[in-house]
Short mmCIF file of C-alpha atoms and ligand atoms in Angstrom, two decimals:
data_model
loop_
_atom_site.label_atom_id
_atom_site.label_comp_id
_atom_site.label_asym_id
_atom_site.label_seq_id
_atom_site.Cartn_x
_atom_site.Cartn_y
_atom_site.Cartn_z
CA MET A 19 13.35 -13.62 -25.64
CA THR A 20 16.69 -12.81 -26.00
CA THR A 21 18.81 -14.42 -28.77
CA LYS A 22 21.89 -16.89 -28.51
CA GLN A 23 24.71 -16.38 -26.27
CA GLN A 24 22.85 -13.14 -24.43
CA LYS A 25 23.39 -12.98 -21.00
CA ARG A 26 20.36 -13.86 -18.77
CA THR A 27 19.80 -12.61 -15.34
CA ASP A 28 17.13 -14.27 -13.28
CA ILE A 29 14.95 -11.67 -12.39
CA SER A 30 14.34 -13.19 -8.46
CA THR A 31 18.28 -12.32 -8.03
CA LEU A 32 17.16 -8.81 -8.57
CA GLY A 33 13.72 -8.52 -6.66
CA GLU A 34 10.56 -6.27 -7.32
CA PHE A 35 12.81 -2.88 -6.68
CA GLY A 36 15.89 -4.09 -7.87
CA LEU A 37 14.41 -4.75 -11.32
CA ILE A 38 12.28 -1.32 -11.17
CA GLU A 39 15.66 0.00 -10.67
CA ARG A 40 17.58 -1.47 -13.21
CA LEU A 41 14.61 -0.88 -15.99
CA THR A 42 14.55 2.72 -15.08
CA ALA A 43 18.13 3.39 -14.27
CA ASP A 44 18.78 5.83 -17.36
CA LEU A 45 15.34 7.42 -17.84
CA LYS A 46 16.08 10.88 -19.20
CA THR A 47 13.30 13.83 -18.83
CA LEU A 48 12.68 15.10 -22.00
CA ARG A 49 9.71 17.07 -21.31
CA SER A 50 9.88 20.29 -18.87
CA THR A 51 6.42 19.64 -17.50
CA THR A 52 7.45 15.98 -15.71
CA MET A 53 8.61 17.38 -12.58
CA TYR A 54 8.77 13.83 -11.06
CA GLY A 55 9.05 10.48 -12.27
CA VAL A 56 9.60 7.04 -11.15
CA GLY A 57 10.40 6.80 -7.31
CA ASP A 58 7.64 7.86 -5.51
CA ASP A 59 4.08 6.70 -5.00
CA ALA A 60 3.01 8.81 -7.65
CA ALA A 61 4.33 10.98 -10.41
CA VAL A 62 4.30 14.48 -10.66
CA LEU A 63 3.55 16.80 -13.82
CA ASP A 64 3.52 20.59 -13.82
CA PRO A 65 1.68 21.82 -16.57
CA GLY A 66 1.29 25.31 -15.25
CA GLY A 67 -1.03 26.18 -12.12
CA GLN A 68 -1.81 22.79 -10.15
CA MET A 69 0.40 19.90 -10.03
CA ILE A 70 -1.16 16.72 -11.87
CA LEU A 71 -0.39 13.57 -10.33
CA ILE A 72 -0.73 9.95 -11.92
CA SER A 73 0.14 6.33 -10.23
CA THR A 74 -1.08 2.87 -11.77
CA ASP A 75 -1.10 -0.67 -10.13
CA LEU A 76 -1.78 -3.86 -11.77
CA LEU A 77 -3.92 -6.39 -10.16
CA LEU A 78 -3.49 -10.20 -11.34
CA GLU A 79 -6.03 -13.02 -10.41
CA GLY A 80 -3.67 -15.77 -8.80
CA ILE A 81 -1.02 -13.18 -7.76
CA HIS A 82 -2.79 -10.45 -6.04
CA PHE A 83 -6.11 -11.87 -5.35
CA SER A 84 -7.91 -15.27 -5.52
CA LEU A 85 -11.72 -15.30 -6.51
CA VAL A 86 -12.09 -17.98 -4.28
CA TYR A 87 -12.86 -15.66 -1.45
CA THR A 88 -12.78 -12.35 -3.05
CA PRO A 89 -16.38 -11.33 -3.67
CA LEU A 90 -16.40 -9.23 -7.09
CA LYS A 91 -17.51 -6.28 -6.10
CA HIS A 92 -14.98 -5.98 -3.19
CA LEU A 93 -12.51 -6.56 -5.69
CA GLY A 94 -13.79 -3.18 -7.87
CA TYR A 95 -13.74 -1.49 -4.74
CA LYS A 96 -10.27 -2.61 -3.43
CA SER A 97 -8.89 -2.30 -7.09
CA VAL A 98 -9.68 1.74 -6.91
CA VAL A 99 -8.88 2.17 -3.40
CA VAL A 100 -5.50 1.07 -3.36
CA ASN A 101 -4.46 3.53 -6.30
CA LEU A 102 -6.51 6.32 -4.66
CA SER A 103 -4.02 5.17 -1.73
CA ASP A 104 -1.02 6.37 -3.55
CA ILE A 105 -2.35 9.84 -4.33
CA TYR A 106 -3.23 10.84 -0.69
CA ALA A 107 0.55 9.49 0.01
CA MET A 108 1.79 12.55 -1.82
CA ASN A 109 -0.82 14.64 0.19
CA ALA A 110 -2.78 15.04 -2.90
CA GLU A 111 -6.47 14.64 -3.84
CA PRO A 112 -7.52 12.12 -6.69
CA THR A 113 -9.77 13.22 -9.25
CA GLN A 114 -10.11 10.80 -11.92
CA VAL A 115 -9.57 6.92 -12.78
CA THR A 116 -9.33 4.69 -15.72
CA VAL A 117 -9.62 1.21 -15.56
CA SER A 118 -8.43 -1.57 -17.72
CA ILE A 119 -9.35 -5.52 -17.79
CA GLY A 120 -8.28 -8.70 -19.40
CA VAL A 121 -11.20 -11.08 -18.98
CA SER A 122 -11.00 -14.78 -19.63
CA SER A 123 -14.42 -16.55 -20.97
CA ARG A 124 -14.72 -17.61 -17.36
CA PHE A 125 -16.47 -14.51 -16.61
CA CYS A 126 -20.01 -13.64 -17.67
CA LEU A 127 -21.63 -10.15 -17.86
CA GLU A 128 -23.08 -10.29 -14.30
CA ASP A 129 -19.89 -11.14 -12.92
CA LEU A 130 -18.12 -8.19 -14.53
CA GLU A 131 -21.25 -5.79 -13.64
CA GLU A 132 -20.62 -6.83 -10.08
CA PHE A 133 -17.17 -5.72 -10.26
CA TYR A 134 -18.11 -2.26 -12.06
CA ASN A 135 -20.91 -1.91 -8.81
CA GLY A 136 -17.52 -2.32 -6.76
CA ILE A 137 -15.48 0.23 -8.65
CA LYS A 138 -18.54 2.64 -9.01
CA LEU A 139 -19.08 2.61 -5.27
CA ALA A 140 -15.60 3.46 -4.32
CA CYS A 141 -15.57 6.37 -7.07
CA GLN A 142 -18.33 7.71 -5.63
CA SER A 143 -17.38 7.27 -1.68
CA TYR A 144 -14.15 9.01 -2.84
CA ASN A 145 -15.58 11.53 -5.41
CA VAL A 146 -13.51 10.68 -8.26
CA ASP A 147 -14.72 9.91 -11.88
CA LEU A 148 -14.13 6.93 -13.90
CA VAL A 149 -13.06 8.50 -17.35
CA GLY A 150 -12.20 5.48 -19.52
CA GLY A 151 -10.15 2.25 -19.53
CA ASP A 152 -9.47 -0.74 -21.90
CA THR A 153 -11.01 -4.06 -22.51
CA SER A 154 -9.46 -7.22 -23.75
CA SER A 155 -9.99 -11.03 -23.65
CA SER A 156 -7.09 -12.91 -21.52
CA LEU A 157 -5.94 -16.55 -21.28
CA THR A 158 -5.31 -15.98 -17.77
CA GLY A 159 -8.59 -15.08 -15.76
CA LEU A 160 -8.89 -11.45 -14.72
CA ASN A 161 -6.17 -9.29 -14.83
CA ILE A 162 -6.83 -5.66 -13.87
CA SER A 163 -4.73 -2.25 -14.23
CA VAL A 164 -5.92 0.94 -12.68
CA THR A 165 -4.71 4.40 -13.43
CA VAL A 166 -5.24 7.24 -10.91
CA ILE A 167 -4.93 10.93 -11.67
CA GLY A 168 -5.10 13.44 -9.10
CA THR A 169 -4.18 17.16 -8.28
CA ALA A 170 -2.22 19.28 -5.56
CA LEU A 171 -0.56 22.87 -5.08
CA LYS A 172 3.05 22.49 -5.91
CA GLU A 173 3.74 23.79 -1.90
CA ASP A 174 1.46 21.33 -0.44
CA LEU A 175 3.23 17.87 -2.25
CA VAL A 176 4.95 15.56 0.14
CA PHE A 177 7.25 13.19 -1.20
CA ARG A 178 9.05 10.34 0.21
CA LYS A 179 12.16 12.29 0.55
CA GLY A 180 12.11 15.26 2.73
CA ALA A 181 12.48 14.14 6.32
CA SER A 182 14.88 15.74 8.69
CA GLU A 183 16.80 14.04 11.42
CA HIS A 184 14.97 14.13 14.33
CA ASP A 185 11.60 14.39 12.95
CA LEU A 186 8.74 12.27 14.32
CA ILE A 187 7.77 9.22 12.30
CA CYS A 188 3.71 8.60 12.46
CA VAL A 189 1.35 6.23 11.06
CA SER A 190 -2.56 6.14 10.69
CA GLY A 191 -4.83 3.37 11.88
CA ASP A 192 -3.58 0.30 12.90
CA LEU A 193 -1.56 -2.33 11.25
CA GLY A 194 -1.31 -6.06 10.46
CA GLY A 195 -5.09 -6.57 10.22
CA ALA A 196 -5.02 -7.06 6.30
CA TYR A 197 -2.26 -9.70 6.80
CA MET A 198 -4.22 -11.36 9.34
CA GLY A 199 -7.26 -11.15 7.32
CA LEU A 200 -5.24 -12.83 4.30
CA GLN A 201 -4.11 -15.68 6.57
CA LEU A 202 -7.53 -16.44 7.93
CA LEU A 203 -9.07 -16.38 4.40
CA GLU A 204 -6.15 -18.43 2.54
CA ARG A 205 -6.63 -21.17 5.69
CA GLU A 206 -10.29 -21.21 4.78
CA ARG A 207 -9.78 -21.49 0.93
CA LYS A 208 -7.26 -24.73 1.53
CA LEU A 209 -9.77 -26.39 3.91
CA PHE A 210 -12.39 -25.88 1.33
CA GLU A 211 -10.15 -27.09 -1.40
CA GLU A 212 -9.17 -30.23 0.87
CA GLU A 213 -12.96 -30.85 1.15
CA MET A 214 -12.42 -30.76 5.44
CA ALA A 215 -15.45 -31.68 6.90
CA ALA A 216 -14.58 -29.39 10.02
CA GLN A 217 -14.25 -26.17 8.31
CA LYS A 218 -13.53 -23.33 10.96
CA SER A 219 -15.84 -20.25 10.61
CA LEU A 220 -15.23 -16.93 9.48
CA GLU A 221 -17.91 -15.39 11.68
CA GLY A 222 -16.89 -13.17 14.39
CA HIS A 223 -13.51 -12.15 12.33
CA GLU A 224 -15.29 -9.21 10.12
CA PHE A 225 -12.83 -6.81 11.26
CA ILE A 226 -9.67 -8.54 9.90
CA ILE A 227 -11.52 -9.90 6.73
CA ALA A 228 -12.73 -6.45 5.83
CA ARG A 229 -9.31 -5.00 6.39
CA GLN A 230 -8.08 -7.44 3.45
CA LEU A 231 -11.13 -7.73 1.40
CA LYS A 232 -12.48 -3.80 1.53
CA PRO A 233 -9.83 -1.37 2.31
CA GLU A 234 -10.07 2.31 2.67
CA ALA A 235 -7.76 4.72 1.38
CA ARG A 236 -6.83 7.27 4.18
CA GLY A 237 -8.19 10.68 2.17
CA ASP A 238 -9.68 11.55 5.71
CA ILE A 239 -6.17 11.95 7.34
CA ILE A 240 -5.04 14.14 4.44
CA LYS A 241 -8.28 16.53 5.05
CA LEU A 242 -7.13 16.68 8.81
CA PHE A 243 -3.86 17.47 7.86
CA LYS A 244 -5.23 20.52 6.41
CA GLU A 245 -7.39 21.32 9.25
CA HIS A 246 -4.70 21.00 11.57
CA ASP A 247 -2.06 23.05 9.37
CA ILE A 248 0.18 19.82 9.43
CA LYS A 249 2.32 19.30 6.23
CA PRO A 250 4.31 16.02 6.58
CA THR A 251 7.72 16.17 5.60
CA ALA A 252 7.71 12.80 4.17
CA MET A 253 5.18 10.29 3.44
CA ILE A 254 4.32 6.98 1.98
CA ASP A 255 1.31 4.54 1.69
CA LEU A 256 1.61 1.13 3.74
CA SER A 257 1.20 -1.59 0.72
CA ASP A 258 4.21 -3.38 1.49
CA GLY A 259 4.40 -3.30 5.36
CA LEU A 260 5.83 -0.91 7.66
CA SER A 261 9.47 -2.26 7.56
CA SER A 262 9.73 -1.99 3.76
CA ASP A 263 7.70 1.17 3.51
CA LEU A 264 9.60 2.96 6.25
CA LEU A 265 12.73 1.96 4.69
CA HIS A 266 11.63 3.62 1.29
CA ILE A 267 11.32 6.75 3.39
CA THR A 268 14.54 6.39 5.18
CA ARG A 269 16.31 5.67 1.83
CA ALA A 270 14.87 8.52 -0.10
CA CYS A 271 16.07 10.96 3.02
CA GLY A 272 19.42 9.38 3.24
CA LEU A 273 18.71 9.12 7.10
CA GLY A 274 17.99 6.23 9.62
CA CYS A 275 15.31 5.33 11.83
CA HIS A 276 14.35 4.33 15.51
CA ILE A 277 10.78 2.92 16.20
CA TYR A 278 9.44 1.73 19.15
CA ALA A 279 7.58 -1.76 19.32
CA ASP A 280 5.15 -0.69 21.95
CA LYS A 281 3.97 2.35 19.89
CA ILE A 282 2.94 0.48 16.84
CA PRO A 283 -0.78 0.25 16.67
CA ILE A 284 -2.23 -3.19 16.43
CA ALA A 285 -5.89 -3.75 16.97
CA ASP A 286 -7.20 -6.13 19.44
CA ALA A 287 -8.73 -8.57 16.47
CA THR A 288 -5.62 -8.76 14.86
CA ARG A 289 -3.59 -9.44 17.87
CA GLN A 290 -5.87 -12.25 18.45
CA MET A 291 -5.70 -14.16 15.03
CA ALA A 292 -2.09 -13.77 15.24
CA GLU A 293 -1.73 -15.50 18.23
CA GLU A 294 -4.04 -18.18 16.62
CA PHE A 295 -1.74 -18.79 13.89
CA LYS A 296 1.16 -18.48 16.26
CA ILE A 297 2.44 -15.43 14.63
CA GLU A 298 4.07 -12.74 16.58
CA PRO A 299 1.72 -9.67 16.45
CA LEU A 300 4.44 -7.52 15.91
CA ILE A 301 5.60 -9.34 12.72
CA ALA A 302 2.27 -9.27 11.21
CA ALA A 303 2.24 -5.27 11.77
CA LEU A 304 5.84 -4.98 10.45
CA ASN A 305 5.65 -7.17 7.56
CA GLY A 306 2.05 -7.79 6.64
CA GLY A 307 0.88 -5.57 3.93
CA GLU A 308 -2.31 -4.30 2.34
CA ASP A 309 -3.15 -1.89 4.92
CA TYR A 310 -3.17 0.98 2.93
CA GLU A 311 -2.41 3.10 5.86
CA LEU A 312 -0.25 6.40 5.83
CA LEU A 313 3.23 6.68 7.10
CA PHE A 314 4.77 9.65 7.62
CA THR A 315 7.11 12.21 9.33
CA ILE A 316 6.54 15.39 10.90
CA ALA A 317 8.73 18.25 12.07
CA PRO A 318 9.36 17.89 16.22
CA ASP A 319 7.53 21.09 16.44
CA ASP A 320 4.32 19.79 14.84
CA TYR A 321 4.39 17.18 17.93
CA GLU A 322 1.11 18.83 19.53
CA LYS A 323 -0.89 19.32 16.25
CA VAL A 324 -0.41 15.68 15.57
CA GLN A 325 -1.24 14.33 19.19
CA ALA A 326 -4.80 15.98 18.46
CA ILE A 327 -5.27 13.98 15.51
CA GLN A 328 -7.31 10.55 17.22
CA ASP A 329 -6.01 8.27 14.56
CA VAL A 330 -2.60 8.81 14.38
CA ARG A 331 0.25 7.28 16.60
CA ILE A 332 3.87 8.68 16.95
CA ILE A 333 5.87 5.35 16.66
CA GLY A 334 9.41 6.60 16.18
CA HIS A 335 11.90 9.20 14.84
CA MET A 336 14.30 9.88 11.96
CA THR A 337 18.05 9.60 13.19
CA HIS A 338 21.35 9.88 11.28
CA THR A 339 21.82 7.37 8.92
CA SER A 340 24.92 6.13 10.75
CA ASN A 341 22.45 4.64 13.63
CA GLY A 342 20.66 2.18 11.13
CA ASN A 343 17.18 1.50 10.97
CA LYS A 344 15.86 0.17 14.35
CA LEU A 345 13.36 -1.35 16.09
CA MET A 346 13.42 -1.13 19.95
CA ALA A 347 11.84 -3.61 21.98
CA GLN A 348 10.36 -2.80 25.52
CA ASP A 349 13.35 -4.24 27.03
CA GLY A 350 15.60 -1.86 25.31
CA THR A 351 17.01 -4.33 22.90
CA ALA A 352 17.19 -2.95 19.28
CA VAL A 353 17.06 -5.09 15.97
CA ASN A 354 17.44 -3.99 12.56
CA LEU A 355 14.37 -3.42 10.31
CA GLN A 356 14.82 -5.34 7.19
CA ALA A 357 12.73 -5.03 3.83
CA GLN A 358 10.76 -8.03 3.00
CA GLY A 359 11.21 -7.71 -0.31
CA TRP A 360 8.26 -8.80 -2.45
CA LYS A 361 6.02 -11.67 -2.04
CA HIS A 362 4.37 -11.60 -5.48
CA MET A 363 7.60 -12.74 -8.27
CA GLU A 364 9.45 -15.22 -6.19
P1 ADP B 418 3.59 1.57 -4.89
O1 ADP B 418 3.95 0.42 -4.02
O2 ADP B 418 3.67 2.73 -4.16
O3 ADP B 418 2.62 1.44 -6.06
P2 ADP B 418 5.90 0.73 -6.38
O4 ADP B 418 6.85 -0.05 -5.68
O5 ADP B 418 5.22 -0.50 -7.29
O6 ADP B 418 5.08 1.64 -5.55
O7 ADP B 418 6.77 1.64 -7.59
C1 ADP B 418 7.98 2.44 -7.12
C2 ADP B 418 8.06 3.38 -8.25
O8 ADP B 418 8.53 2.42 -9.28
C3 ADP B 418 6.72 4.17 -8.80
O9 ADP B 418 7.35 5.53 -8.89
C4 ADP B 418 6.65 3.33 -9.89
O10 ADP B 418 5.99 4.25 -11.07
C5 ADP B 418 7.87 3.08 -10.66
N1 ADP B 418 7.64 1.83 -11.31
C6 ADP B 418 7.11 0.44 -11.04
N2 ADP B 418 7.52 -0.12 -12.22
C7 ADP B 418 7.61 0.35 -13.11
C8 ADP B 418 7.73 0.25 -14.36
N3 ADP B 418 7.60 -1.14 -14.99
N4 ADP B 418 8.43 1.01 -15.45
C9 ADP B 418 8.51 2.05 -14.72
N5 ADP B 418 8.52 2.78 -13.73
C10 ADP B 418 7.85 1.78 -12.78
MG1 MG B 419 2.61 3.59 -2.45
#
């Protein structure tokens, strides 16, 4: 698209975050109501009174999902949930969503109604309203863009930055399940496409399949924070994987971290499937994305309060940046945590 002689930099040399940084580097805020723009799970607007939060995500067929194994109702549900997760990650409450779709002629009305049944179900179960969107034809399958709006009191907001040295690193739920669900579904898809007679069944693997196809956003944890009078010092939702997302926090805070391999929560079903795939379960938990759990830090004084929340584990602590970002194995050896980069734009 550039004219002759212009420099052309291959996007793959930048990676997702490098690209976003380049495109948004010289953005200047013009409006006094823009409290926080690019760089966190959601933008924050301050119109006076409550804060307004906005976040948006794009889901493209063949890149983010395969309709070979994703029921349209589940896809609708997940499209909303992954957006709500970004609002919860700011310790805020989602209130409305808009849904825009590009649809190829492959889809009929009933397909799209099924997709919308999933959207409506998510809206109902998370108490948010669908208030608009846009609809277009598409040459490339189904494209979905969801925008979510939320609110919070200014003093409740939690950013990726904000943690101090010695703060405890915590995570909700269990990790790696969505990734192992995806591996299993992809294996079945390939067998199906190759029309292999001896197909392995998905039966008995409902847990990891649900983690992939029907994730939930952890609004329940945000509620528990309020009930237990906890305000995390930093927070992000786990969409890219524990390693990558923890590095977003340490980078934003200008700190390092130590996390402990034996503290990282992994469900038995995830562990079993990882072993079947000859993947180290810990690697699935560190690098697998799409768990939509919350990763957050708390002041050491809140240790007891957070212990009282059942579905949260303390997995490490923040350190001085000179200590680096370390995963401590059970035998005491340390390895550097590494960002996985992005899987979608190679
Ligand atoms: P998440 O994984 O939480 O959805 P992303 O990694 O997609 O967050 O985005 C990181 C930050 O960069 C967010 O603040 C997002 O709004 C911003 N961002 C991403 N893509 C663009 C873009 N094309 N233009 C402007 N800002 C962007
Ligand atoms: Mg996020």
